[in-house]
Amino acid sequence: MGLIDNINKLFDHRIRLGIMSVLMVNEEVDFNRLKELLDVTDGNLASHTKTLEKAEYIRIEKSFIGKKPNTRYSATKQGKLAFKKHIEALEALIRKQT
């Protein structure tokens, strides 16, 4: 097995990496908080969360608080496992290089 076999292409982009990092340590996060933490535009965040949702790595729940829309994100079991494998692969790669 090669050193980079478990590196997940979906996490190559810094925004998707950031989304998953935030969701690994938070049960759920709303759109505005995620946008603020990652310092990204609405469109950028929406695009990357859709990609992760399509892969079934995150769950997106939309609701209303009063009359305001509220979008919340959480990592799925599958997403957490994939991200953990990705981080372990990166750590193994780093250990191999030192």
PDB file of N, CA and C in Angstrom:
ATOM      1  N   MET A   1       0.834  -1.184   0.000  1.00  0.00           N
ATOM      2  CA  MET A   1       0.000   0.000   0.000  1.00  0.00           C
ATOM      3  C   MET A   1       0.881   1.251   0.000  1.00  0.00           C
ATOM      4  N   GLY A   2       0.559   2.201  -0.853  1.00  0.00           N
ATOM      5  CA  GLY A   2       1.349   3.424  -0.960  1.00  0.00           C
ATOM      6  C   GLY A   2       1.079   4.391   0.179  1.00  0.00           C
ATOM      7  N   LEU A   3       2.027   5.289   0.386  1.00  0.00           N
ATOM      8  CA  LEU A   3       1.926   6.268   1.466  1.00  0.00           C
ATOM      9  C   LEU A   3       0.711   7.185   1.336  1.00  0.00           C
ATOM     10  N   ILE A   4       0.303   7.468   0.119  1.00  0.00           N
ATOM     11  CA  ILE A   4      -0.787   8.434  -0.053  1.00  0.00           C
ATOM     12  C   ILE A   4      -2.128   7.784  -0.403  1.00  0.00           C
ATOM     13  N   ASP A   5      -2.219   6.464  -0.298  1.00  0.00           N
ATOM     14  CA  ASP A   5      -3.459   5.769  -0.651  1.00  0.00           C
ATOM     15  C   ASP A   5      -4.674   6.220   0.144  1.00  0.00           C
ATOM     16  N   ASN A   6      -4.504   6.531   1.428  1.00  0.00           N
ATOM     17  CA  ASN A   6      -5.646   6.928   2.255  1.00  0.00           C
ATOM     18  C   ASN A   6      -5.858   8.436   2.326  1.00  0.00           C
ATOM     19  N   ILE A   7      -5.086   9.193   1.549  1.00  0.00           N
ATOM     20  CA  ILE A   7      -5.316  10.637   1.501  1.00  0.00           C
ATOM     21  C   ILE A   7      -6.538  10.864   0.617  1.00  0.00           C
ATOM     22  N   ASN A   8      -7.543  11.507   1.189  1.00  0.00           N
ATOM     23  CA  ASN A   8      -8.832  11.681   0.541  1.00  0.00           C
ATOM     24  C   ASN A   8      -8.854  12.949  -0.305  1.00  0.00           C
ATOM     25  N   LYS A   9      -9.077  12.788  -1.592  1.00  0.00           N
ATOM     26  CA  LYS A   9      -9.089  13.894  -2.539  1.00  0.00           C
ATOM     27  C   LYS A   9     -10.122  14.968  -2.159  1.00  0.00           C
ATOM     28  N   LEU A  10     -11.230  14.561  -1.552  1.00  0.00           N
ATOM     29  CA  LEU A  10     -12.258  15.536  -1.164  1.00  0.00           C
ATOM     30  C   LEU A  10     -11.756  16.535  -0.130  1.00  0.00           C
ATOM     31  N   PHE A  11     -10.747  16.151   0.641  1.00  0.00           N
ATOM     32  CA  PHE A  11     -10.222  17.045   1.666  1.00  0.00           C
ATOM     33  C   PHE A  11      -9.009  17.834   1.188  1.00  0.00           C
ATOM     34  N   ASP A  12      -8.697  17.749  -0.096  1.00  0.00           N
ATOM     35  CA  ASP A  12      -7.563  18.495  -0.647  1.00  0.00           C
ATOM     36  C   ASP A  12      -7.771  20.005  -0.559  1.00  0.00           C
ATOM     37  N   HIS A  13      -9.001  20.437  -0.695  1.00  0.00           N
ATOM     38  CA  HIS A  13      -9.276  21.878  -0.680  1.00  0.00           C
ATOM     39  C   HIS A  13      -9.319  22.397   0.750  1.00  0.00           C
ATOM     40  N   ARG A  14      -8.683  23.524   0.988  1.00  0.00           N
ATOM     41  CA  ARG A  14      -8.560  24.056   2.354  1.00  0.00           C
ATOM     42  C   ARG A  14      -9.905  24.355   2.997  1.00  0.00           C
ATOM     43  N   ILE A  15     -10.897  24.759   2.207  1.00  0.00           N
ATOM     44  CA  ILE A  15     -12.213  25.066   2.783  1.00  0.00           C
ATOM     45  C   ILE A  15     -12.899  23.784   3.249  1.00  0.00           C
ATOM     46  N   ARG A  16     -12.854  22.734   2.438  1.00  0.00           N
ATOM     47  CA  ARG A  16     -13.459  21.464   2.852  1.00  0.00           C
ATOM     48  C   ARG A  16     -12.704  20.874   4.045  1.00  0.00           C
ATOM     49  N   LEU A  17     -11.402  21.029   4.051  1.00  0.00           N
ATOM     50  CA  LEU A  17     -10.594  20.586   5.189  1.00  0.00           C
ATOM     51  C   LEU A  17     -11.016  21.352   6.441  1.00  0.00           C
ATOM     52  N   GLY A  18     -11.227  22.644   6.296  1.00  0.00           N
ATOM     53  CA  GLY A  18     -11.665  23.483   7.417  1.00  0.00           C
ATOM     54  C   GLY A  18     -13.050  23.114   7.905  1.00  0.00           C
ATOM     55  N   ILE A  19     -13.973  22.884   6.983  1.00  0.00           N
ATOM     56  CA  ILE A  19     -15.342  22.501   7.355  1.00  0.00           C
ATOM     57  C   ILE A  19     -15.310  21.230   8.196  1.00  0.00           C
ATOM     58  N   MET A  20     -14.605  20.227   7.700  1.00  0.00           N
ATOM     59  CA  MET A  20     -14.553  18.954   8.420  1.00  0.00           C
ATOM     60  C   MET A  20     -13.831  19.108   9.759  1.00  0.00           C
ATOM     61  N   SER A  21     -12.794  19.908   9.810  1.00  0.00           N
ATOM     62  CA  SER A  21     -12.073  20.121  11.071  1.00  0.00           C
ATOM     63  C   SER A  21     -12.998  20.722  12.122  1.00  0.00           C
ATOM     64  N   VAL A  22     -13.791  21.708  11.723  1.00  0.00           N
ATOM     65  CA  VAL A  22     -14.734  22.345  12.644  1.00  0.00           C
ATOM     66  C   VAL A  22     -15.797  21.344  13.095  1.00  0.00           C
ATOM     67  N   LEU A  23     -16.303  20.557  12.144  1.00  0.00           N
ATOM     68  CA  LEU A  23     -17.380  19.623  12.470  1.00  0.00           C
ATOM     69  C   LEU A  23     -16.906  18.405  13.274  1.00  0.00           C
ATOM     70  N   MET A  24     -15.636  18.134  13.254  1.00  0.00           N
ATOM     71  CA  MET A  24     -15.107  17.015  14.049  1.00  0.00           C
ATOM     72  C   MET A  24     -15.126  17.348  15.549  1.00  0.00           C
ATOM     73  N   VAL A  25     -15.052  18.628  15.877  1.00  0.00           N
ATOM     74  CA  VAL A  25     -14.987  19.027  17.286  1.00  0.00           C
ATOM     75  C   VAL A  25     -16.261  19.724  17.762  1.00  0.00           C
ATOM     76  N   ASN A  26     -17.236  19.885  16.887  1.00  0.00           N
ATOM     77  CA  ASN A  26     -18.523  20.484  17.242  1.00  0.00           C
ATOM     78  C   ASN A  26     -19.636  19.561  16.765  1.00  0.00           C
ATOM     79  N   GLU A  27     -20.626  19.352  17.606  1.00  0.00           N
ATOM     80  CA  GLU A  27     -21.764  18.506  17.253  1.00  0.00           C
ATOM     81  C   GLU A  27     -22.442  19.021  15.990  1.00  0.00           C
ATOM     82  N   GLU A  28     -22.662  20.342  15.958  1.00  0.00           N
ATOM     83  CA  GLU A  28     -23.214  20.990  14.770  1.00  0.00           C
ATOM     84  C   GLU A  28     -22.831  22.460  14.800  1.00  0.00           C
ATOM     85  N   VAL A  29     -22.817  23.062  13.614  1.00  0.00           N
ATOM     86  CA  VAL A  29     -22.435  24.465  13.477  1.00  0.00           C
ATOM     87  C   VAL A  29     -23.355  25.100  12.447  1.00  0.00           C
ATOM     88  N   ASP A  30     -23.784  26.343  12.713  1.00  0.00           N
ATOM     89  CA  ASP A  30     -24.653  26.983  11.733  1.00  0.00           C
ATOM     90  C   ASP A  30     -23.834  27.713  10.665  1.00  0.00           C
ATOM     91  N   PHE A  31     -24.517  28.075   9.594  1.00  0.00           N
ATOM     92  CA  PHE A  31     -23.876  28.665   8.418  1.00  0.00           C
ATOM     93  C   PHE A  31     -23.035  29.888   8.775  1.00  0.00           C
ATOM     94  N   ASN A  32     -23.620  30.822   9.524  1.00  0.00           N
ATOM     95  CA  ASN A  32     -22.903  32.066   9.827  1.00  0.00           C
ATOM     96  C   ASN A  32     -21.653  31.821  10.660  1.00  0.00           C
ATOM     97  N   ARG A  33     -21.734  30.915  11.608  1.00  0.00           N
ATOM     98  CA  ARG A  33     -20.572  30.614  12.449  1.00  0.00           C
ATOM     99  C   ARG A  33     -19.470  29.937  11.624  1.00  0.00           C
ATOM    100  N   LEU A  34     -19.853  29.014  10.771  1.00  0.00           N
ATOM    101  CA  LEU A  34     -18.881  28.328   9.919  1.00  0.00           C
ATOM    102  C   LEU A  34     -18.225  29.319   8.951  1.00  0.00           C
ATOM    103  N   LYS A  35     -19.039  30.189   8.398  1.00  0.00           N
ATOM    104  CA  LYS A  35     -18.535  31.225   7.481  1.00  0.00           C
ATOM    105  C   LYS A  35     -17.537  32.138   8.198  1.00  0.00           C
ATOM    106  N   GLU A  36     -17.874  32.511   9.419  1.00  0.00           N
ATOM    107  CA  GLU A  36     -17.011  33.380  10.223  1.00  0.00           C
ATOM    108  C   GLU A  36     -15.702  32.676  10.588  1.00  0.00           C
ATOM    109  N   LEU A  37     -15.793  31.435  11.030  1.00  0.00           N
ATOM    110  CA  LEU A  37     -14.598  30.678  11.430  1.00  0.00           C
ATOM    111  C   LEU A  37     -13.627  30.484  10.273  1.00  0.00           C
ATOM    112  N   LEU A  38     -14.185  30.220   9.081  1.00  0.00           N
ATOM    113  CA  LEU A  38     -13.336  29.919   7.921  1.00  0.00           C
ATOM    114  C   LEU A  38     -13.005  31.144   7.083  1.00  0.00           C
ATOM    115  N   ASP A  39     -13.691  32.267   7.362  1.00  0.00           N
ATOM    116  CA  ASP A  39     -13.475  33.516   6.631  1.00  0.00           C
ATOM    117  C   ASP A  39     -13.637  33.318   5.121  1.00  0.00           C
ATOM    118  N   VAL A  40     -14.817  32.820   4.745  1.00  0.00           N
ATOM    119  CA  VAL A  40     -15.126  32.559   3.337  1.00  0.00           C
ATOM    120  C   VAL A  40     -16.430  33.255   2.951  1.00  0.00           C
ATOM    121  N   THR A  41     -16.684  33.334   1.653  1.00  0.00           N
ATOM    122  CA  THR A  41     -17.920  33.945   1.169  1.00  0.00           C
ATOM    123  C   THR A  41     -19.082  32.956   1.276  1.00  0.00           C
ATOM    124  N   ASP A  42     -20.295  33.483   1.209  1.00  0.00           N
ATOM    125  CA  ASP A  42     -21.496  32.639   1.242  1.00  0.00           C
ATOM    126  C   ASP A  42     -21.438  31.575   0.141  1.00  0.00           C
ATOM    127  N   GLY A  43     -21.152  32.020  -1.080  1.00  0.00           N
ATOM    128  CA  GLY A  43     -21.129  31.118  -2.229  1.00  0.00           C
ATOM    129  C   GLY A  43     -20.079  30.032  -2.108  1.00  0.00           C
ATOM    130  N   ASN A  44     -18.897  30.419  -1.629  1.00  0.00           N
ATOM    131  CA  ASN A  44     -17.810  29.464  -1.448  1.00  0.00           C
ATOM    132  C   ASN A  44     -18.195  28.397  -0.435  1.00  0.00           C
ATOM    133  N   LEU A  45     -18.748  28.836   0.691  1.00  0.00           N
ATOM    134  CA  LEU A  45     -19.142  27.894   1.728  1.00  0.00           C
ATOM    135  C   LEU A  45     -20.249  26.970   1.226  1.00  0.00           C
ATOM    136  N   ALA A  46     -21.239  27.533   0.563  1.00  0.00           N
ATOM    137  CA  ALA A  46     -22.353  26.736   0.042  1.00  0.00           C
ATOM    138  C   ALA A  46     -21.867  25.680  -0.944  1.00  0.00           C
ATOM    139  N   SER A  47     -20.962  26.070  -1.819  1.00  0.00           N
ATOM    140  CA  SER A  47     -20.431  25.152  -2.823  1.00  0.00           C
ATOM    141  C   SER A  47     -19.694  23.978  -2.178  1.00  0.00           C
ATOM    142  N   HIS A  48     -18.844  24.269  -1.213  1.00  0.00           N
ATOM    143  CA  HIS A  48     -18.045  23.212  -0.584  1.00  0.00           C
ATOM    144  C   HIS A  48     -18.879  22.332   0.342  1.00  0.00           C
ATOM    145  N   THR A  49     -19.879  22.913   1.005  1.00  0.00           N
ATOM    146  CA  THR A  49     -20.733  22.078   1.850  1.00  0.00           C
ATOM    147  C   THR A  49     -21.587  21.148   0.988  1.00  0.00           C
ATOM    148  N   LYS A  50     -21.994  21.602  -0.176  1.00  0.00           N
ATOM    149  CA  LYS A  50     -22.761  20.738  -1.092  1.00  0.00           C
ATOM    150  C   LYS A  50     -21.917  19.550  -1.544  1.00  0.00           C
ATOM    151  N   THR A  51     -20.649  19.801  -1.828  1.00  0.00           N
ATOM    152  CA  THR A  51     -19.742  18.725  -2.236  1.00  0.00           C
ATOM    153  C   THR A  51     -19.617  17.680  -1.127  1.00  0.00           C
ATOM    154  N   LEU A  52     -19.458  18.143   0.104  1.00  0.00           N
ATOM    155  CA  LEU A  52     -19.337  17.215   1.231  1.00  0.00           C
ATOM    156  C   LEU A  52     -20.653  16.500   1.519  1.00  0.00           C
ATOM    157  N   GLU A  53     -21.774  17.194   1.311  1.00  0.00           N
ATOM    158  CA  GLU A  53     -23.075  16.554   1.508  1.00  0.00           C
ATOM    159  C   GLU A  53     -23.300  15.471   0.455  1.00  0.00           C
ATOM    160  N   LYS A  54     -22.928  15.752  -0.773  1.00  0.00           N
ATOM    161  CA  LYS A  54     -23.086  14.783  -1.865  1.00  0.00           C
ATOM    162  C   LYS A  54     -22.299  13.499  -1.576  1.00  0.00           C
ATOM    163  N   ALA A  55     -21.143  13.650  -0.937  1.00  0.00           N
ATOM    164  CA  ALA A  55     -20.311  12.496  -0.569  1.00  0.00           C
ATOM    165  C   ALA A  55     -20.828  11.813   0.707  1.00  0.00           C
ATOM    166  N   GLU A  56     -21.877  12.393   1.288  1.00  0.00           N
ATOM    167  CA  GLU A  56     -22.471  11.899   2.539  1.00  0.00           C
ATOM    168  C   GLU A  56     -21.515  12.007   3.725  1.00  0.00           C
ATOM    169  N   TYR A  57     -20.656  13.026   3.698  1.00  0.00           N
ATOM    170  CA  TYR A  57     -19.726  13.284   4.797  1.00  0.00           C
ATOM    171  C   TYR A  57     -20.316  14.257   5.803  1.00  0.00           C
ATOM    172  N   ILE A  58     -21.260  15.098   5.353  1.00  0.00           N
ATOM    173  CA  ILE A  58     -21.925  16.011   6.274  1.00  0.00           C
ATOM    174  C   ILE A  58     -23.431  15.967   6.042  1.00  0.00           C
ATOM    175  N   ARG A  59     -24.158  16.402   7.048  1.00  0.00           N
ATOM    176  CA  ARG A  59     -25.612  16.510   6.975  1.00  0.00           C
ATOM    177  C   ARG A  59     -25.946  17.997   7.036  1.00  0.00           C
ATOM    178  N   ILE A  60     -26.854  18.431   6.175  1.00  0.00           N
ATOM    179  CA  ILE A  60     -27.290  19.824   6.163  1.00  0.00           C
ATOM    180  C   ILE A  60     -28.759  19.864   6.558  1.00  0.00           C
ATOM    181  N   GLU A  61     -29.069  20.650   7.580  1.00  0.00           N
ATOM    182  CA  GLU A  61     -30.452  20.795   8.030  1.00  0.00           C
ATOM    183  C   GLU A  61     -30.855  22.258   7.932  1.00  0.00           C
ATOM    184  N   LYS A  62     -31.947  22.497   7.224  1.00  0.00           N
ATOM    185  CA  LYS A  62     -32.440  23.859   7.048  1.00  0.00           C
ATOM    186  C   LYS A  62     -33.732  24.028   7.834  1.00  0.00           C
ATOM    187  N   SER A  63     -33.846  25.171   8.509  1.00  0.00           N
ATOM    188  CA  SER A  63     -35.051  25.475   9.270  1.00  0.00           C
ATOM    189  C   SER A  63     -35.217  26.992   9.320  1.00  0.00           C
ATOM    190  N   PHE A  64     -36.204  27.432  10.043  1.00  0.00           N
ATOM    191  CA  PHE A  64     -36.412  28.866  10.241  1.00  0.00           C
ATOM    192  C   PHE A  64     -36.399  29.168  11.727  1.00  0.00           C
ATOM    193  N   ILE A  65     -35.758  30.261  12.082  1.00  0.00           N
ATOM    194  CA  ILE A  65     -35.821  30.786  13.439  1.00  0.00           C
ATOM    195  C   ILE A  65     -36.556  32.107  13.291  1.00  0.00           C
ATOM    196  N   GLY A  66     -37.815  32.095  13.711  1.00  0.00           N
ATOM    197  CA  GLY A  66     -38.678  33.230  13.399  1.00  0.00           C
ATOM    198  C   GLY A  66     -38.890  33.224  11.898  1.00  0.00           C
ATOM    199  N   LYS A  67     -38.554  34.325  11.259  1.00  0.00           N
ATOM    200  CA  LYS A  67     -38.684  34.401   9.800  1.00  0.00           C
ATOM    201  C   LYS A  67     -37.351  34.248   9.084  1.00  0.00           C
ATOM    202  N   LYS A  68     -36.281  34.030   9.865  1.00  0.00           N
ATOM    203  CA  LYS A  68     -34.947  33.922   9.268  1.00  0.00           C
ATOM    204  C   LYS A  68     -34.578  32.471   8.996  1.00  0.00           C
ATOM    205  N   PRO A  69     -34.066  32.203   7.791  1.00  0.00           N
ATOM    206  CA  PRO A  69     -33.602  30.834   7.508  1.00  0.00           C
ATOM    207  C   PRO A  69     -32.357  30.510   8.338  1.00  0.00           C
ATOM    208  N   ASN A  70     -32.256  29.272   8.748  1.00  0.00           N
ATOM    209  CA  ASN A  70     -31.106  28.832   9.514  1.00  0.00           C
ATOM    210  C   ASN A  70     -30.639  27.494   8.947  1.00  0.00           C
ATOM    211  N   THR A  71     -29.367  27.440   8.580  1.00  0.00           N
ATOM    212  CA  THR A  71     -28.781  26.212   8.043  1.00  0.00           C
ATOM    213  C   THR A  71     -27.736  25.721   9.022  1.00  0.00           C
ATOM    214  N   ARG A  72     -27.851  24.444   9.399  1.00  0.00           N
ATOM    215  CA  ARG A  72     -26.926  23.840  10.344  1.00  0.00           C
ATOM    216  C   ARG A  72     -26.250  22.633   9.700  1.00  0.00           C
ATOM    217  N   TYR A  73     -24.997  22.442  10.065  1.00  0.00           N
ATOM    218  CA  TYR A  73     -24.196  21.362   9.493  1.00  0.00           C
ATOM    219  C   TYR A  73     -23.700  20.455  10.609  1.00  0.00           C
ATOM    220  N   SER A  74     -23.619  19.169  10.300  1.00  0.00           N
ATOM    221  CA  SER A  74     -23.011  18.204  11.220  1.00  0.00           C
ATOM    222  C   SER A  74     -22.313  17.133  10.379  1.00  0.00           C
ATOM    223  N   ALA A  75     -21.281  16.545  10.959  1.00  0.00           N
ATOM    224  CA  ALA A  75     -20.553  15.472  10.273  1.00  0.00           C
ATOM    225  C   ALA A  75     -21.299  14.158  10.464  1.00  0.00           C
ATOM    226  N   THR A  76     -21.343  13.347   9.419  1.00  0.00           N
ATOM    227  CA  THR A  76     -21.951  12.019   9.517  1.00  0.00           C
ATOM    228  C   THR A  76     -20.901  11.042  10.059  1.00  0.00           C
ATOM    229  N   LYS A  77     -21.346   9.849  10.453  1.00  0.00           N
ATOM    230  CA  LYS A  77     -20.397   8.821  10.904  1.00  0.00           C
ATOM    231  C   LYS A  77     -19.409   8.514   9.782  1.00  0.00           C
ATOM    232  N   GLN A  78     -19.938   8.406   8.563  1.00  0.00           N
ATOM    233  CA  GLN A  78     -19.094   8.124   7.400  1.00  0.00           C
ATOM    234  C   GLN A  78     -18.072   9.249   7.192  1.00  0.00           C
ATOM    235  N   GLY A  79     -18.514  10.483   7.356  1.00  0.00           N
ATOM    236  CA  GLY A  79     -17.622  11.630   7.189  1.00  0.00           C
ATOM    237  C   GLY A  79     -16.535  11.666   8.243  1.00  0.00           C
ATOM    238  N   LYS A  80     -16.916  11.375   9.482  1.00  0.00           N
ATOM    239  CA  LYS A  80     -15.929  11.365  10.563  1.00  0.00           C
ATOM    240  C   LYS A  80     -14.879  10.292  10.333  1.00  0.00           C
ATOM    241  N   LEU A  81     -15.323   9.118   9.895  1.00  0.00           N
ATOM    242  CA  LEU A  81     -14.392   8.025   9.625  1.00  0.00           C
ATOM    243  C   LEU A  81     -13.447   8.378   8.472  1.00  0.00           C
ATOM    244  N   ALA A  82     -13.989   8.936   7.400  1.00  0.00           N
ATOM    245  CA  ALA A  82     -13.173   9.312   6.243  1.00  0.00           C
ATOM    246  C   ALA A  82     -12.156  10.384   6.626  1.00  0.00           C
ATOM    247  N   PHE A  83     -12.579  11.349   7.432  1.00  0.00           N
ATOM    248  CA  PHE A  83     -11.673  12.428   7.828  1.00  0.00           C
ATOM    249  C   PHE A  83     -10.572  11.896   8.743  1.00  0.00           C
ATOM    250  N   LYS A  84     -10.951  11.007   9.651  1.00  0.00           N
ATOM    251  CA  LYS A  84      -9.967  10.411  10.556  1.00  0.00           C
ATOM    252  C   LYS A  84      -8.915   9.629   9.765  1.00  0.00           C
ATOM    253  N   LYS A  85      -9.354   8.860   8.775  1.00  0.00           N
ATOM    254  CA  LYS A  85      -8.414   8.106   7.927  1.00  0.00           C
ATOM    255  C   LYS A  85      -7.488   9.060   7.167  1.00  0.00           C
ATOM    256  N   HIS A  86      -8.056  10.175   6.702  1.00  0.00           N
ATOM    257  CA  HIS A  86      -7.283  11.177   5.965  1.00  0.00           C
ATOM    258  C   HIS A  86      -6.181  11.763   6.861  1.00  0.00           C
ATOM    259  N   ILE A  87      -6.550  12.146   8.078  1.00  0.00           N
ATOM    260  CA  ILE A  87      -5.576  12.724   9.015  1.00  0.00           C
ATOM    261  C   ILE A  87      -4.509  11.698   9.381  1.00  0.00           C
ATOM    262  N   GLU A  88      -4.920  10.464   9.605  1.00  0.00           N
ATOM    263  CA  GLU A  88      -3.953   9.398   9.924  1.00  0.00           C
ATOM    264  C   GLU A  88      -2.989   9.175   8.765  1.00  0.00           C
ATOM    265  N   ALA A  89      -3.494   9.256   7.539  1.00  0.00           N
ATOM    266  CA  ALA A  89      -2.630   9.090   6.361  1.00  0.00           C
ATOM    267  C   ALA A  89      -1.618  10.238   6.274  1.00  0.00           C
ATOM    268  N   LEU A  90      -2.072  11.452   6.562  1.00  0.00           N
ATOM    269  CA  LEU A  90      -1.151  12.600   6.554  1.00  0.00           C
ATOM    270  C   LEU A  90      -0.084  12.446   7.632  1.00  0.00           C
ATOM    271  N   GLU A  91      -0.513  12.014   8.816  1.00  0.00           N
ATOM    272  CA  GLU A  91       0.441  11.813   9.916  1.00  0.00           C
ATOM    273  C   GLU A  91       1.466  10.738   9.560  1.00  0.00           C
ATOM    274  N   ALA A  92       1.006   9.665   8.926  1.00  0.00           N
ATOM    275  CA  ALA A  92       1.929   8.600   8.528  1.00  0.00           C
ATOM    276  C   ALA A  92       2.925   9.105   7.497  1.00  0.00           C
ATOM    277  N   LEU A  93       2.463   9.924   6.592  1.00  0.00           N
ATOM    278  CA  LEU A  93       3.316  10.509   5.566  1.00  0.00           C
ATOM    279  C   LEU A  93       4.386  11.398   6.198  1.00  0.00           C
ATOM    280  N   ILE A  94       3.976  12.198   7.165  1.00  0.00           N
ATOM    281  CA  ILE A  94       4.908  13.095   7.850  1.00  0.00           C
ATOM    282  C   ILE A  94       5.945  12.281   8.631  1.00  0.00           C
ATOM    283  N   ARG A  95       5.475  11.253   9.350  1.00  0.00           N
ATOM    284  CA  ARG A  95       6.406  10.400  10.120  1.00  0.00           C
ATOM    285  C   ARG A  95       7.414   9.726   9.212  1.00  0.00           C
ATOM    286  N   LYS A  96       6.977   9.315   8.050  1.00  0.00           N
ATOM    287  CA  LYS A  96       7.850   8.612   7.105  1.00  0.00           C
ATOM    288  C   LYS A  96       8.949   9.547   6.576  1.00  0.00           C
ATOM    289  N   GLN A  97       8.655  10.829   6.512  1.00  0.00           N
ATOM    290  CA  GLN A  97       9.598  11.790   5.941  1.00  0.00           C
ATOM    291  C   GLN A  97      10.650  12.257   6.938  1.00  0.00           C
ATOM    292  N   THR A  98      10.412  12.031   8.237  1.00  0.00           N
ATOM    293  CA  THR A  98      11.365  12.534   9.229  1.00  0.00           C
ATOM    294  C   THR A  98      12.321  11.463   9.697  1.00  0.00           C
TER     295      THR A  98
END
